[in-house]
Amino acid sequence: MTAIALALISVSLTSSLVLVARIGPPRSNSFASSQPVDDDEEKVRSPD
């Protein structure tokens, strides 16, 4: 039981670290190129 719990915790930690490593560095570039906030701002401006 303890081994299973430790395995699940380690897998979750590693997956979260991998996600942070993937999302972290290119965050400014990818999010700036396709940011939902920018689209929302444009959509808000057009009806006005």
Short mmCIF file of C-alpha atoms in Angstrom, two decimals, residues 20-43:
data_model
loop_
_atom_site.label_atom_id
_atom_site.label_comp_id
_atom_site.label_asym_id
_atom_site.label_seq_id
_atom_site.Cartn_x
_atom_site.Cartn_y
_atom_site.Cartn_z
CA VAL A 20 6.00 23.14 -15.77
CA ALA A 21 9.18 22.54 -17.77
CA ARG A 22 7.21 22.44 -21.03
CA ILE A 23 4.90 25.37 -20.27
CA GLY A 24 7.38 27.53 -18.33
CA PRO A 25 10.06 28.66 -20.83
CA PRO A 26 7.91 29.05 -23.99
CA ARG A 27 5.07 30.55 -21.98
CA SER A 28 5.71 34.16 -23.05
CA ASN A 29 6.08 33.24 -26.73
CA SER A 30 3.23 30.75 -27.12
CA PHE A 31 0.82 32.66 -24.92
CA ALA A 32 1.63 35.97 -26.59
CA SER A 33 1.10 34.52 -30.08
CA SER A 34 -2.21 32.86 -29.16
CA GLN A 35 -3.59 34.49 -26.04
CA PRO A 36 -7.30 34.15 -25.31
CA VAL A 37 -7.23 37.52 -23.54
CA ASP A 38 -6.20 39.29 -26.75
CA ASP A 39 -9.03 37.60 -28.65
CA ASP A 40 -11.49 38.58 -25.93
CA GLU A 41 -10.31 42.18 -26.06
CA GLU A 42 -10.80 42.28 -29.84
CA LYS A 43 -14.25 40.70 -29.50
#
